């Protein structure tokens, strides 16, 4: 089976966010964390010290959330055998926020789906197309309602395991941005894989312009959005997938109701909003929901913007960002379906 991890899209995002760096007064750092390449660019007098603190925060969070580090909070929860684990405030906060979004999205995003993610091979690289019996067996050990968070104590039933891949980068971007703002930074752009976190605006006072990858041709950009102090987070079937022996494409986002990789006609969903954590949880959830439900959700939650791209090349975009979005192809803009 073939494995694809297109890095090109990530690189494009990073380049566009870099804004040319005509301002000399900036600090930049590239790192590999949370299984992805990250690039942090911070402007202003205090930029070096602020950047160090922001990248330390990302490393700290990786040590808490990683499923491959035995001492992480998540590994300790997963090994508790139905008992409880004492975790850091940040871990309990992120698990609680994940649960809130599971409830709001009727279980479309669910951090207990990990046994399925692993058995399909997305965390191990040993891909295999699972049969219905195997899937039904694994689904018995999923369900966000069974996670209990009381203060810093997290309890999951025996056999349940958590994984924060749908939310960790958004949370890390949000917390890193908070640190930068506390340090007096008013201009920074953080690229954490498919998650972009903008702090303030560009040093010249114009908005940050963030590129959205064309999911149907990931080496290209489909459009760029203008943002100040927002997160721009994309979930898509081009980011990680394999082609099975049956010739079908299986992507890394699992529908918690069926246990199958999502295959609903969507290619990507980008969510724009104030909180990186919320945008990350929501982009995964909306991708699982599919076009109709995602559009309905966004109409009822106008504090988020969305760009949805279908496998057949249609673009669906919220009205609030439509006029400021620059499309790579004017025809696409003319044909875009605007959500009012
Ligand atoms: P994202 O790229 O933010 O959409 O998150 C996708 C990652 O979260 C996957 O690589 C899995 O590790 C995990 N995941 C897959 N499906 C789900 C789901 N329905 N809910 C929560 N996490 C998921
Ligand atoms: Mg996500």
Coordinates of C-alpha atoms and ligand atoms in Angstrom, one line a residue:
X1 CA 0.0 0.0 0.0
X2 CA 1.1 3.5 -0.7
X3 CA 1.5 6.1 2.0
X4 CA 1.2 9.8 1.3
X5 CA 2.2 12.7 3.5
X6 CA 2.2 15.7 1.2
X7 CA 4.6 18.2 2.8
X8 CA 4.2 20.6 -0.1
X9 CA 1.0 22.1 1.2
X10 CA 2.6 22.8 4.5
X11 CA 5.6 24.4 3.0
X12 CA 3.3 26.7 0.9
X13 CA 1.4 27.7 3.9
X14 CA 4.6 28.6 5.7
X15 CA 6.0 30.6 2.8
X16 CA 2.9 32.7 2.3
X17 CA 2.7 33.4 6.0
X18 CA 6.3 34.6 6.0
X19 CA 5.2 37.8 4.3
X20 CA 8.7 38.4 2.8
X21 CA 10.2 39.6 6.1
X22 CA 11.0 43.1 4.9
X23 CA 11.0 44.0 8.6
X24 CA 14.4 43.3 10.1
X25 CA 13.2 43.2 13.6
X26 CA 12.0 39.6 13.8
X27 CA 12.9 36.1 15.0
X28 CA 12.1 32.9 13.3
X29 CA 12.3 29.2 14.3
X30 CA 11.5 25.9 12.6
X31 CA 10.8 22.8 14.6
X32 CA 9.4 19.4 14.2
X33 CA 6.8 18.7 16.9
X34 CA 3.4 16.9 17.2
X35 CA 4.3 14.9 14.1
X36 CA 4.5 18.0 11.9
X37 CA 6.8 20.7 10.7
X38 CA 6.2 24.0 12.4
X39 CA 7.5 27.5 11.7
X40 CA 7.1 30.4 14.2
X41 CA 7.8 34.0 13.1
X42 CA 7.6 36.7 15.7
X43 CA 8.1 40.5 15.1
X44 CA 9.1 43.3 17.5
X45 CA 11.7 44.2 20.0
X46 CA 11.2 41.3 22.4
X47 CA 10.8 38.8 19.6
X48 CA 13.7 36.4 20.5
X49 CA 12.7 35.9 24.1
X50 CA 9.0 35.6 23.2
X51 CA 9.8 33.1 20.5
X52 CA 11.8 30.9 22.9
X53 CA 8.9 30.9 25.4
X54 CA 6.4 30.1 22.7
X55 CA 8.4 27.2 21.3
X56 CA 9.1 25.9 24.9
X57 CA 5.3 25.8 25.4
X58 CA 4.8 23.7 22.3
X59 CA 7.4 21.2 23.4
X60 CA 5.9 21.1 26.9
X61 CA 2.4 20.4 25.4
X62 CA 3.8 17.7 23.1
X63 CA 5.3 15.9 26.2
X64 CA 1.8 16.0 27.8
X65 CA -0.3 14.9 24.8
X66 CA 2.0 12.5 22.9
X67 CA 0.8 8.9 22.4
X68 CA 4.4 7.8 21.7
X69 CA 5.9 9.2 24.9
X70 CA 5.3 6.7 27.7
X71 CA 5.3 9.3 30.5
X72 CA 2.8 11.6 28.7
X73 CA -0.5 12.3 30.4
X74 CA -2.3 10.7 27.5
X75 CA -0.2 7.5 27.7
X76 CA -0.8 7.3 31.4
X77 CA -4.6 7.6 30.9
X78 CA -4.5 5.0 28.2
X79 CA -2.5 2.6 30.4
X80 CA -4.8 3.1 33.5
X81 CA -6.8 0.0 32.7
X82 CA -10.1 1.6 33.6
X83 CA -8.7 3.4 36.6
X84 CA -7.9 7.1 36.9
X85 CA -4.9 9.3 36.0
X86 CA -3.9 12.6 37.5
X87 CA -3.0 15.0 34.7
X88 CA -1.7 18.5 34.1
X89 CA -4.3 21.3 34.1
X90 CA -3.7 21.8 30.3
X91 CA -4.5 18.1 29.6
X92 CA -7.7 18.2 31.5
X93 CA -8.7 21.5 29.9
X94 CA -8.1 20.1 26.4
X95 CA -10.0 16.9 27.1
X96 CA -12.9 18.9 28.5
X97 CA -13.0 21.2 25.5
X98 CA -12.9 18.2 23.2
X99 CA -15.9 16.7 25.0
X100 CA -17.8 20.0 24.7
X101 CA -17.2 19.9 20.9
X102 CA -18.2 16.2 20.7
X103 CA -21.5 17.3 22.3
X104 CA -22.0 20.3 20.1
X105 CA -21.2 18.3 16.9
X106 CA -23.2 15.2 17.9
X107 CA -20.0 13.1 18.3
X108 CA -18.5 14.0 14.9
X109 CA -15.2 14.8 16.7
X110 CA -14.4 12.2 19.4
X111 CA -11.0 11.7 21.0
X112 CA -11.9 8.1 21.9
X113 CA -11.7 7.1 18.2
X114 CA -8.0 6.3 18.7
X115 CA -8.2 2.4 18.6
X116 CA -9.7 2.7 15.1
X117 CA -7.1 5.3 14.0
X118 CA -4.4 3.0 15.1
X119 CA -5.8 -0.2 13.6
X120 CA -6.4 1.4 10.2
X121 CA -2.7 2.2 10.5
X122 CA -2.7 6.0 10.7
X123 CA -0.5 6.2 13.8
X124 CA 1.8 3.2 13.0
X125 CA 2.1 3.4 9.2
X126 CA 1.0 -0.3 9.0
X127 CA -2.1 0.4 6.9
X128 CA -4.8 -2.1 6.5
X129 CA -8.5 -2.1 5.3
X130 CA -10.5 -3.3 8.3
X131 CA -13.5 -5.6 7.9
X132 CA -16.9 -5.0 9.6
X133 CA -16.3 -7.5 12.4
X134 CA -13.0 -5.8 13.4
X135 CA -14.6 -2.4 13.2
X136 CA -17.6 -3.3 15.3
X137 CA -15.3 -4.9 17.9
X138 CA -13.3 -1.7 18.2
X139 CA -16.3 0.6 18.2
X140 CA -17.3 -0.9 21.6
X141 CA -14.3 0.8 23.1
X142 CA -15.3 4.3 21.8
X143 CA -17.7 7.0 22.9
X144 CA -16.8 10.5 24.3
X145 CA -19.6 10.3 26.9
X146 CA -17.6 7.7 28.8
X147 CA -14.7 10.1 29.5
X148 CA -14.9 11.6 33.0
X149 CA -13.0 14.7 33.9
X150 CA -13.1 15.8 37.5
X151 CA -10.6 18.6 38.3
X152 CA -7.3 17.1 37.2
X153 CA -8.5 13.5 37.4
X154 CA -9.4 11.8 34.1
X155 CA -11.1 8.4 34.0
X156 CA -11.9 6.2 31.0
X157 CA -13.4 2.8 31.0
X158 CA -11.2 -0.3 30.5
X159 CA -10.1 -0.7 26.9
X160 CA -10.7 2.9 26.0
X161 CA -7.8 5.0 24.7
X162 CA -7.6 8.7 23.9
X163 CA -5.7 10.6 21.2
X164 CA -5.6 14.4 20.8
X165 CA -4.5 14.6 17.1
X166 CA -7.7 16.5 16.2
X167 CA -7.1 19.3 18.7
X168 CA -3.5 19.4 20.0
X169 CA -2.0 21.6 17.3
X170 CA -4.8 24.1 17.5
X171 CA -4.4 24.2 21.3
X172 CA -0.6 24.5 21.1
X173 CA -1.0 27.4 18.6
X174 CA -3.5 29.1 20.9
X175 CA -1.4 28.8 24.0
X176 CA 1.8 29.9 22.1
X177 CA -0.1 33.0 20.9
X178 CA -1.3 33.8 24.4
X179 CA 2.3 33.7 25.6
X180 CA 3.4 36.0 22.8
X181 CA 0.6 38.5 23.5
X182 CA 1.5 38.4 27.3
X183 CA 5.1 39.3 26.2
X184 CA 3.8 42.4 24.4
X185 CA 4.0 40.9 20.9
X186 CA 1.5 42.4 18.4
X187 CA 2.7 40.7 15.3
X188 CA 3.5 37.0 14.8
X189 CA 2.5 34.2 12.5
X190 CA 2.7 30.6 13.7
X191 CA 2.4 27.7 11.2
X192 CA 1.8 24.4 12.9
X193 CA 1.2 22.0 10.0
X194 CA -2.3 22.6 8.7
X195 CA -2.9 25.0 11.6
X196 CA -2.1 28.7 11.3
X197 CA -2.3 31.0 14.3
X198 CA -2.1 34.8 13.6
X199 CA -1.2 37.1 16.4
X200 CA -2.2 40.7 15.7
X201 CA -1.4 41.9 12.2
X202 CA 1.6 42.2 9.9
X203 CA 4.2 44.7 11.1
X204 CA 3.0 47.1 8.3
X205 CA -0.5 47.2 9.8
X206 CA -2.1 45.1 7.1
X207 CA -3.9 41.8 7.8
X208 CA -2.0 38.5 7.6
X209 CA -2.7 36.6 4.4
X210 CA -3.0 32.9 4.9
X211 CA -2.9 30.4 2.0
X212 CA -5.4 27.6 1.8
X213 CA -4.0 24.5 0.0
X214 CA -6.0 23.2 -3.0
X215 CA -6.9 19.7 -1.6
X216 CA -7.3 18.4 -5.2
X217 CA -3.8 19.5 -6.1
X218 CA -1.9 19.9 -2.8
X219 CA 1.2 21.6 -4.3
X220 CA -1.1 24.5 -5.2
X221 CA -3.0 27.2 -3.4
X222 CA -6.7 27.6 -3.9
X223 CA -7.1 30.9 -2.2
X224 CA -5.7 33.2 0.5
X225 CA -7.7 34.7 3.4
X226 CA -7.0 37.9 5.3
X227 CA -7.0 37.6 9.1
X228 CA -6.0 39.5 12.2
X229 CA -5.7 37.6 15.6
X230 CA -7.4 34.5 14.3
X231 CA -6.7 30.8 13.8
X232 CA -7.0 29.3 10.3
X233 CA -7.2 25.5 10.5
X234 CA -7.7 22.9 7.8
X235 CA -8.8 19.3 7.9
X236 CA -8.6 17.4 4.7
X237 CA -8.3 14.0 3.0
X238 CA -5.1 15.0 1.2
X239 CA -3.1 15.5 4.4
X240 CA -2.6 11.8 5.3
X241 CA -4.1 8.8 3.5
X242 CA -3.3 5.5 1.9
X243 CA -4.6 3.7 -1.2
X244 CA -5.9 0.2 -0.3
X245 CA -5.5 -3.0 -2.3
X246 CA -9.0 -2.3 -3.5
X247 CA -7.7 0.9 -5.1
X248 CA -9.8 3.1 -2.8
X249 CA -8.4 6.1 -0.9
X250 CA -8.6 5.9 2.9
X251 CA -8.0 9.2 4.8
X252 CA -6.9 9.7 8.4
X253 CA -10.2 11.1 9.6
X254 CA -12.5 8.5 11.0
X255 CA -16.3 8.8 11.2
X256 CA -16.9 7.8 14.9
X257 CA -20.4 6.4 14.0
X258 CA -19.2 3.9 11.4
X259 CA -15.5 3.4 12.3
X260 CA -14.6 4.0 8.6
X261 CA -12.4 6.7 7.2
X262 CA -14.6 9.6 6.0
X263 CA -15.6 9.4 2.4
X264 CA -18.5 11.8 2.0
X265 CA -17.5 13.9 -1.0
X266 CA -15.5 16.5 1.0
X267 CA -11.9 17.2 0.2
X268 CA -11.1 19.8 2.9
X269 CA -12.7 22.0 5.4
X270 CA -11.0 25.2 6.7
X271 CA -12.3 26.9 9.8
X272 CA -11.4 30.5 10.8
X273 CA -12.1 31.8 14.3
X274 CA -10.7 33.3 17.5
X275 CA -9.7 30.1 19.2
X276 CA -7.1 27.7 17.7
X277 CA -8.5 24.9 19.8
X278 CA -12.1 25.4 18.8
X279 CA -11.1 25.8 15.1
X280 CA -9.1 22.6 15.2
X281 CA -11.9 20.6 16.9
X282 CA -14.4 22.0 14.5
X283 CA -12.5 21.5 11.3
X284 CA -12.3 17.8 12.1
X285 CA -15.9 17.6 13.1
X286 CA -17.2 19.5 10.0
X287 CA -15.2 17.3 7.8
X288 CA -16.9 14.2 9.3
X289 CA -20.3 15.8 9.2
X290 CA -20.3 16.3 5.4
X291 CA -21.4 19.3 3.4
X292 CA -25.1 19.7 4.4
X293 CA -24.6 19.3 8.1
X294 CA -21.4 21.5 8.1
X295 CA -23.3 24.3 6.3
X296 CA -26.2 24.0 8.8
X297 CA -23.7 24.1 11.8
X298 CA -21.9 27.2 10.5
X299 CA -25.2 29.1 9.8
X300 CA -26.1 28.5 13.5
X301 CA -22.6 29.4 14.8
X302 CA -21.7 32.6 13.1
X303 CA -18.6 33.2 15.2
X304 CA -16.8 30.8 12.8
X305 CA -16.0 31.2 9.1
X306 CA -15.6 28.2 6.8
X307 CA -14.2 27.3 3.4
X308 CA -15.4 23.9 2.3
X309 CA -14.0 22.3 -0.8
X310 CA -15.6 19.2 -2.4
X311 CA -14.0 16.3 -4.2
X312 CA -15.7 17.6 -7.4
X313 CA -14.1 21.0 -7.0
X314 CA -16.9 23.2 -5.6
X315 CA -16.0 25.9 -3.1
X316 CA -18.5 26.8 -0.3
X317 CA -17.5 29.8 1.7
X318 CA -19.1 32.0 4.4
X319 CA -20.2 35.5 3.3
X320 CA -18.2 37.3 6.1
X321 CA -14.8 36.3 4.5
X322 CA -15.8 36.0 0.9
X323 CA -15.1 39.5 -0.4
X324 CA -11.6 39.6 1.2
X325 CA -10.6 36.2 0.0
X326 CA -8.3 36.1 -3.1
X327 CA -8.8 33.1 -5.3
X328 CA -6.0 31.6 -7.5
X329 CA -8.6 31.3 -10.3
X330 CA -11.2 34.0 -10.8
X331 CA -13.6 31.4 -12.2
X332 CA -13.6 29.6 -8.9
X333 CA -14.6 32.9 -7.1
X334 CA -17.4 33.4 -9.6
X335 CA -18.7 29.9 -9.0
X336 CA -18.2 29.8 -5.2
X337 CA -21.3 29.1 -3.2
X338 CA -21.6 31.8 -0.5
X339 CA -23.3 30.9 2.8
X340 CA -25.4 33.8 4.0
Ligands
LIG1 P1 -7.3 16.9 12.1 O1 -6.1 16.8 11.2 O2 -7.2 18.0 13.1 O3 -8.6 16.9 11.4 O4 -7.3 15.6 13.0 C1 -7.2 14.4 12.5 C2 -6.5 13.5 13.4 O5 -7.3 13.2 14.6 C3 -6.2 12.1 12.8 O6 -4.9 12.0 12.2 C4 -6.4 11.2 14.0 O7 -5.3 11.1 14.7 C5 -7.5 11.9 14.8 N1 -8.9 11.6 14.4 C6 -9.3 11.0 13.3 N2 -10.7 11.0 13.2 C7 -11.1 11.7 14.4 C8 -12.4 12.0 14.9 N3 -13.5 11.8 14.2 N4 -12.4 12.7 16.1 C9 -11.3 12.9 16.7 N5 -10.0 12.6 16.3 C10 -9.9 12.0 15.1
LIG2 MG1 -8.7 19.2 14.0

